[in-house]
Amino acid sequence: MAASIEFRIAAELSVNPRQVVAAVGLLDDGATVPFIARYRKEATGGLDDTQLRTLEERLGYLRELEERRAAILASIQEQNKLTPELRASIEAAQTKQRLEDLYLPYKPKRRTKAQIAREAGLDELAAALLADHRLDPQTEAQRYLKPAFKTEQGDDNPGVPDVKSALDGARAILVEQFAEDAELLAGLRTHLQDHGVLVSAVIEGKEDAAAKFRDYFAYSEPLKNVPSHRALALFRGRKEELLRVSLKLPQDPEASVMPAPQSVNDAMNGCELKIAARHSIGERGQAADAWLLQTVRWAWQVKLSWQLEAELLTQLRERAEEEAIRVFARNLHDLLLAAPAGPRATMGLDPGLRTGVKVAVVDRTGKLLDTATVYPHVPRNEWDRTIAALALLARKHGVDLISIGNGTASRETDKLVAELIRKHPELKLTKIVVSEAGASVYSASALASKEFPQLDVSLRGAVSIARRLQDPLAELVKIEPKAIGVGQYQHDVSQTKLARSLDAVVEDCVNAVGVDVNTASAALLARISGLSATLAENIVKYRDEHGAFPSRAALKKVPRLGEKTFEQAAGFLRIMNAADPLDASAVHPEAYPVVQRILADLKRPAREILGDGPTLRKLDPAKYTDERFGLPTVRDILRELEKPGRDPRPEFRTAEFKEGVEELKDLQAGMILEGTVTNVTNFGAFVDIGVHQDGLVHISMMSNTFVKDPHEVVRAGEVVKVKVLEVDEKRRRIALSMRLDEAAPRPRAGAGADGRRELDSRPAKPFKRPPEPQGGGAMADALARALKRS
């Protein structure tokens, strides 16, 4: 079975099965995705980290599928009901849903009405009426009357006192039979997926409380077209008991015209027709057809519609969550790999009004040098005194950069620093506004408390703001990824799945950049391939006790860091200024012999070769391959020697906020501004233009050409130019455009459930409140009608 799993994954990834077999073997042996992607290309045929993450996820799912398959086969076998045909169907099932459908008739269940009816012998009546539609139900039922009795298990059975009880019992048996028909369920599920309409309405009397969901007060959209952000908004509204959300079929009739059907033409919906067609019910107008058609309607309204609505809405939520998590992961990836300002002395300012502006100065390595609290704003207004204090700190510590958090009083503090720079040009300061998302989370964390036990919590935030300008990746890894806040509806998705996905992103980013083992924090080291939090702490402790590591090999002296861990981690750890310059590169120690053969051919030492592109590009990689290292690895080695320790992150650049534009009231339609992308969603990108409220560039306003995915145009942390389209001061919303060369039409606005603007690309027309058909939404009424008719 394992082999079939690997072949299936290979087909899904469109790769050779040998690649998947090799990758699975490495994963099972404890290798990490970054290590396999970077240093085992020969084994996997060059599978990249994205393919490997997908492979790892699918491997887990398919192994769970096989475990469930085995359990189901064993259960049915114990019941002596496992036929060759059933076994074949179960073994051919490709999804957990299909497996559970096949298992339904054999799944242990409580004593149902259908089971009680079977005990009374009514399964024969149900089978007879379903098999021979010429039979008259009333007449046939007379044959099955039976007094109350006790079953062999000692349970009381009411028997079959009259014809109505006989037909009710037979109907319960058929309803359960229809609901456990795997093929029928698959067909109904597909029909609903293709034709179902998601409908929502505000709960009466809650219009004011649900104001942020007003676009969903009378909403309908084909289920298959509902995007992630709208689905999550609907589910949030339902969870908050403000919206009623249901799944309908467009051809479902109104409640007022729902008589018991006499034929298939009597206003039956598509799913009811499918149930009827499964058993050729109603095709010839025979005696049992009316009763059977009513049984079909009963099965749909009372049992199947509820069951399938719950399933499909759950699937919609899962798809929406997966998409939201994917968006969050991609934004986090871009934010973590944002351009670092580099090792420069930096002053971090955490703005505030009444509580003052918190100041922290760190040296070029991020070490805290000094702190202060100043009060330039209301109510104390110590403007000049603050400028003097900041100038003194900057001069004392040789500050190059001033990092300003973008929270409350950010623009006022930005204006303060601008005046500081004008008054003290000799200091040669540069100011940058950075996102302070997650800084407060870090400040109150155990990690911050351990790093700065004597420092006030508020000042720790200023340290974080300074460091995240120097190296966003090194600082942001200290914060729980979901606290960084670059997702959509992140609190509405599975927190376990979100954490797992974001942790993988952090791991990939950290290992893509590499880490200086002699300066990195334990939090950063813990993200390196093969290293646990405990091993990271051991490395830092060993470094503190014995001084800087002189070489990669010296890492093996760290307690509990064995050969396997060293193999996984060494290539991503850098030893700057080591005796062997290769220790500062991404060349793995296991491949040093390859480099030695290259140096022997060139008759030059490593320090002379590193960075010598013209010489290295003349070499033939094939000459240096052997049974262990093939062309992919040798090519990687040569590229690394050409640009040793290269950083994959872009060049540092900052947005210049426009002078005099500090609040919403300062904005005017038509303004061209520079800003920083803070978040990218499926419907557009949010941009910080320096007015304490991010504006939204809707997907339709991102380019003069069609944009399918906003991530194709911008990424989190990128500096962009935008045009102001409209400002809604009351609702604190800003519509922006990246189409600067035209007066772009205003996109249609939709209400985001999180209070921020959420636009979508649907036509600008009001939602039409759909009729209230039968289906998942009005089941209580349908049940009452069905009971009345029966």
XYZ file of C-alpha atoms in Angstrom, residues 340-727:
388
model
C 17.091 44.269 6.252
C 18.635 47.653 6.973
C 21.712 45.771 8.106
C 24.150 46.060 11.034
C 23.767 49.762 11.859
C 23.244 51.424 15.212
C 19.505 52.043 15.499
C 17.143 53.972 17.738
C 13.695 52.452 18.157
C 10.736 54.675 19.017
C 7.477 53.171 20.276
C 5.082 56.136 19.928
C 2.494 57.087 22.511
C 0.621 60.183 23.693
C -0.177 60.294 27.398
C 2.241 57.479 28.259
C 5.054 59.040 26.245
C 7.319 57.774 23.481
C 9.483 54.826 24.542
C 13.068 54.971 23.260
C 15.614 52.155 22.908
C 19.052 52.334 21.286
C 20.743 49.162 20.036
C 24.200 48.731 18.533
C 24.944 47.258 15.115
C 24.524 43.715 16.486
C 21.183 44.480 18.179
C 22.625 44.721 21.690
C 20.669 47.126 23.902
C 22.715 50.219 24.792
C 20.302 52.727 26.278
C 16.621 53.455 26.965
C 14.496 56.481 27.762
C 10.926 57.736 27.848
C 10.125 61.167 26.377
C 6.883 63.182 26.295
C 6.752 65.337 23.160
C 2.984 65.078 22.633
C -0.141 66.015 24.534
C -0.672 66.489 27.375
C 2.941 67.361 28.360
C 4.102 68.764 24.990
C 7.830 68.604 25.779
C 8.708 68.969 22.090
C 12.016 70.836 22.203
C 13.201 68.964 25.280
C 12.541 65.665 23.512
C 14.461 66.700 20.384
C 17.425 67.616 22.568
C 17.271 64.295 24.424
C 17.067 62.254 21.216
C 19.953 64.187 19.673
C 22.056 63.491 22.771
C 21.332 59.762 22.596
C 22.011 59.629 18.846
C 25.342 61.409 19.233
C 26.392 59.348 22.247
C 25.803 55.989 20.541
C 26.564 56.867 16.919
C 22.997 56.169 15.761
C 22.468 55.855 11.991
C 18.801 54.886 11.784
C 15.658 55.806 13.672
C 12.912 53.188 13.540
C 9.411 54.505 14.324
C 6.527 52.187 15.169
C 3.405 52.775 13.104
C 0.874 52.710 15.947
C -0.833 55.498 17.895
C 0.960 58.871 17.554
C 3.174 57.471 14.800
C 2.778 60.429 12.428
C 3.244 62.921 15.236
C 6.436 61.120 16.226
C 7.524 60.944 12.587
C 7.112 64.726 12.399
C 9.167 65.066 15.583
C 12.025 63.016 14.134
C 11.869 64.996 10.886
C 12.492 68.152 12.884
C 15.300 66.421 14.795
C 16.984 65.591 11.471
C 16.550 69.193 10.203
C 17.962 70.705 13.377
C 20.896 68.263 13.590
C 22.095 67.497 10.058
C 25.520 66.626 11.453
C 24.072 63.436 12.938
C 23.243 62.133 9.429
C 20.163 60.303 10.645
C 17.668 58.401 8.510
C 14.098 57.752 9.735
C 11.892 54.822 8.763
C 8.370 53.947 9.902
C 8.042 50.209 10.506
C 5.151 47.920 11.377
C 4.937 47.338 15.092
C 2.566 44.396 14.696
C 3.365 41.832 17.353
C 5.761 44.079 19.282
C 3.452 44.170 22.295
C 3.118 40.370 22.119
C 6.901 40.023 22.207
C 7.193 42.583 25.037
C 5.016 40.503 27.349
C 6.462 37.139 26.304
C 8.595 34.834 28.412
C 11.356 35.240 25.824
C 11.477 39.019 26.260
C 11.292 38.644 30.009
C 14.280 36.293 29.920
C 16.233 38.564 27.557
C 15.463 41.802 29.475
C 14.391 40.816 32.997
C 14.952 44.294 34.452
C 13.484 46.252 31.549
C 9.958 47.672 31.632
C 7.550 45.878 29.293
C 6.838 49.064 27.324
C 10.546 49.617 26.642
C 10.974 46.071 25.352
C 8.624 47.018 22.523
C 10.956 49.839 21.495
C 13.854 47.371 21.381
C 11.848 45.117 19.084
C 10.953 48.041 16.816
C 14.650 48.961 16.499
C 15.798 45.409 15.810
C 13.097 44.606 13.242
C 14.486 47.405 11.096
C 18.004 45.975 11.320
C 16.894 42.428 10.515
C 13.138 41.716 10.251
C 13.654 37.969 10.092
C 15.828 37.717 13.212
C 13.366 39.761 15.265
C 10.033 38.511 13.943
C 10.901 34.876 14.666
C 10.594 35.768 18.348
C 6.889 36.467 17.875
C 4.187 33.859 17.426
C 3.616 34.015 13.647
C -0.142 34.573 13.816
C 0.406 37.583 16.104
C 2.163 39.411 13.263
C -1.254 39.981 11.699
C -0.800 39.721 7.932
C -3.724 37.386 7.290
C -7.432 37.613 6.543
C -9.945 36.240 9.073
C -7.038 34.582 10.868
C -9.043 34.113 14.065
C -11.771 32.243 12.177
C -9.597 29.444 10.824
C -8.259 26.287 12.443
C -5.568 27.544 14.771
C -3.739 24.199 14.644
C -3.539 24.226 10.838
C -2.612 27.910 10.838
C 0.206 27.400 13.341
C 1.559 24.386 11.429
C 1.546 26.268 8.123
C 3.115 29.426 9.529
C 5.787 27.483 11.399
C 6.753 25.840 8.102
C 7.034 29.267 6.468
C 9.256 30.564 9.255
C 11.458 27.475 9.022
C 11.820 27.843 5.249
C 12.619 31.564 5.483
C 15.207 31.234 8.246
C 17.004 28.412 6.469
C 16.872 30.214 3.113
C 18.814 33.119 4.655
C 21.053 31.218 7.069
C 22.095 32.223 10.570
C 25.296 33.564 12.119
C 25.677 31.057 14.938
C 27.826 33.424 17.012
C 25.253 36.250 17.159
C 21.872 34.553 16.667
C 19.326 34.357 19.449
C 18.029 31.031 20.685
C 14.656 31.856 19.054
C 16.321 32.219 15.667
C 18.537 29.147 16.072
C 15.501 27.049 17.030
C 14.156 27.565 13.510
C 17.234 26.053 11.876
C 16.842 22.649 10.264
C 17.309 19.882 12.833
C 17.553 22.155 15.877
C 15.003 22.045 18.689
C 14.398 24.807 21.218
C 16.485 22.856 23.739
C 19.427 22.458 21.356
C 19.230 26.148 20.447
C 19.441 27.028 24.135
C 22.391 24.643 24.524
C 24.223 26.364 21.642
C 23.723 29.810 23.177
C 24.748 28.548 26.616
C 27.894 26.899 25.202
C 28.701 30.088 23.280
C 28.299 32.207 26.420
C 30.549 29.869 28.423
C 33.282 29.150 25.861
C 33.178 32.162 23.554
C 32.460 32.318 19.836
C 32.517 29.104 17.812
C 35.722 29.074 15.743
C 34.349 26.613 13.180
C 31.323 24.561 12.224
C 33.043 21.450 13.498
C 33.170 23.029 16.980
C 29.366 22.801 17.117
C 29.718 19.064 17.731
C 30.964 19.907 21.243
C 27.550 21.283 22.174
C 25.730 18.850 24.497
C 23.183 16.623 22.701
C 24.144 17.924 19.252
C 24.986 14.634 17.532
C 26.043 13.689 14.023
C 22.503 13.490 12.663
C 21.604 16.922 13.970
C 24.892 18.344 12.711
C 24.145 16.954 9.252
C 20.718 18.620 9.214
C 21.827 21.981 10.605
C 25.422 22.687 9.604
C 24.759 23.986 6.087
C 22.431 26.680 7.406
C 24.743 27.889 10.171
C 27.413 30.491 9.406
C 30.729 31.018 11.230
C 31.903 34.462 10.136
C 35.686 35.044 10.053
C 36.397 31.346 10.582
C 39.771 29.862 9.664
C 38.034 28.013 6.834
C 36.069 30.594 4.786
C 33.690 27.863 3.682
C 32.265 27.884 7.209
C 30.715 31.276 6.387
C 29.045 29.944 3.237
C 26.067 27.739 2.382
C 28.375 24.925 1.258
C 27.623 21.943 3.492
C 30.656 20.514 5.377
C 29.980 17.119 3.790
C 30.755 18.730 0.408
C 34.034 20.382 1.420
C 36.005 17.603 -0.401
C 34.388 18.742 -3.664
C 35.641 22.279 -3.034
C 39.081 20.941 -2.225
C 39.223 19.229 -5.625
C 38.238 22.510 -7.284
C 40.923 24.429 -5.370
C 43.505 21.785 -6.238
C 42.760 22.234 -9.943
C 42.947 26.015 -9.695
C 46.021 25.910 -7.434
C 44.653 28.792 -5.407
C 43.418 29.054 -1.783
C 39.746 29.357 -0.963
C 39.945 33.015 0.079
C 41.186 33.970 -3.389
C 38.543 31.936 -5.188
C 35.527 33.116 -3.213
C 33.761 35.757 -5.281
C 35.896 35.186 -8.379
C 32.989 34.766 -10.795
C 34.938 34.820 -14.076
C 37.193 31.951 -12.938
C 34.429 29.874 -11.412
C 32.133 30.215 -14.410
C 34.785 28.678 -16.658
C 34.781 25.421 -14.691
C 32.943 22.321 -15.922
C 30.686 21.134 -13.044
C 30.586 17.594 -14.435
C 34.307 17.225 -13.774
C 33.755 17.385 -10.016
C 30.840 14.963 -9.670
C 31.231 11.577 -8.011
C 29.032 8.769 -6.755
C 27.781 10.979 -3.901
C 27.579 14.468 -5.374
C 25.940 14.958 -8.746
C 25.554 17.940 -11.050
C 22.851 19.736 -9.006
C 25.029 19.862 -5.898
C 28.210 20.829 -7.762
C 26.380 23.621 -9.574
C 25.049 24.882 -6.229
C 28.576 24.809 -4.806
C 29.984 26.836 -7.686
C 27.185 29.406 -7.384
C 27.839 29.699 -3.666
C 31.586 30.140 -4.200
C 30.820 32.859 -6.725
C 28.603 34.763 -4.255
C 29.444 33.364 -0.815
C 26.855 33.881 1.904
C 24.516 35.656 -0.522
C 21.318 36.930 1.055
C 18.161 36.153 -0.923
C 16.417 39.214 0.479
C 15.957 42.381 -1.629
C 17.819 45.643 -1.250
C 16.668 47.855 1.606
C 14.253 50.627 0.626
C 11.703 52.683 2.553
C 8.526 54.569 1.715
C 8.599 58.370 1.928
C 5.348 59.630 3.418
C 4.111 62.922 2.016
C 4.730 65.965 4.166
C 1.518 67.356 5.627
C -0.486 64.171 5.080
C -0.817 62.777 8.560
C -4.508 62.092 9.131
C -7.528 60.951 7.128
C -8.756 64.544 6.812
C -5.514 65.467 5.024
C -6.243 63.086 2.154
C -7.838 64.258 -1.078
C -9.015 62.281 -4.077
C -6.378 62.283 -6.800
C -3.360 62.504 -4.471
C -0.363 60.391 -5.516
C 1.333 58.950 -2.435
C 4.021 56.441 -1.541
C 3.263 53.682 0.924
C 4.184 50.234 2.167
C 2.099 47.156 1.501
C 1.072 45.748 4.870
C -1.198 42.882 3.831
C -2.167 41.120 0.611
C -5.504 39.310 0.352
C -7.374 37.606 -2.463
C -9.387 40.766 -3.108
C -6.579 43.331 -2.999
C -3.749 44.815 -0.964
C -3.744 47.068 2.100
C -1.214 49.916 1.996
C 0.107 52.092 4.838
C 0.277 55.672 3.521
C 1.040 57.210 6.911
C -2.388 58.258 8.190
C -2.936 55.620 10.891
C -5.358 53.720 8.658
C -4.353 51.409 5.838
C -6.016 52.011 2.484
C -7.132 49.259 0.137
C -6.074 48.799 -3.463
C -8.831 46.576 -4.815
C -7.700 43.839 -7.211
C -9.387 45.689 -10.085
C -7.300 48.791 -9.319
C -3.894 47.080 -9.227
C -3.040 47.146 -12.915
C -4.306 48.254 -16.313
C -4.375 44.562 -17.250
C -6.394 41.752 -15.689
C -5.039 40.547 -12.344
C -6.040 37.070 -11.209
C -4.036 37.047 -7.983
C -2.903 40.206 -6.098
C 0.247 38.352 -5.025
C 1.358 38.416 -8.666
C 1.565 42.233 -8.448
C 2.669 43.119 -4.906
C 3.901 41.500 -1.723
C 3.897 42.444 1.941
C 6.614 44.965 2.780
C 6.914 46.309 -0.765
C 6.994 50.086 -1.367
C 4.379 51.216 -3.921
C 2.900 54.419 -5.339
C -0.854 54.792 -5.103
C -3.575 57.245 -6.056
C -6.310 58.181 -3.588
C -9.743 57.391 -5.041
C -12.051 58.065 -2.120
C -11.897 58.702 1.624
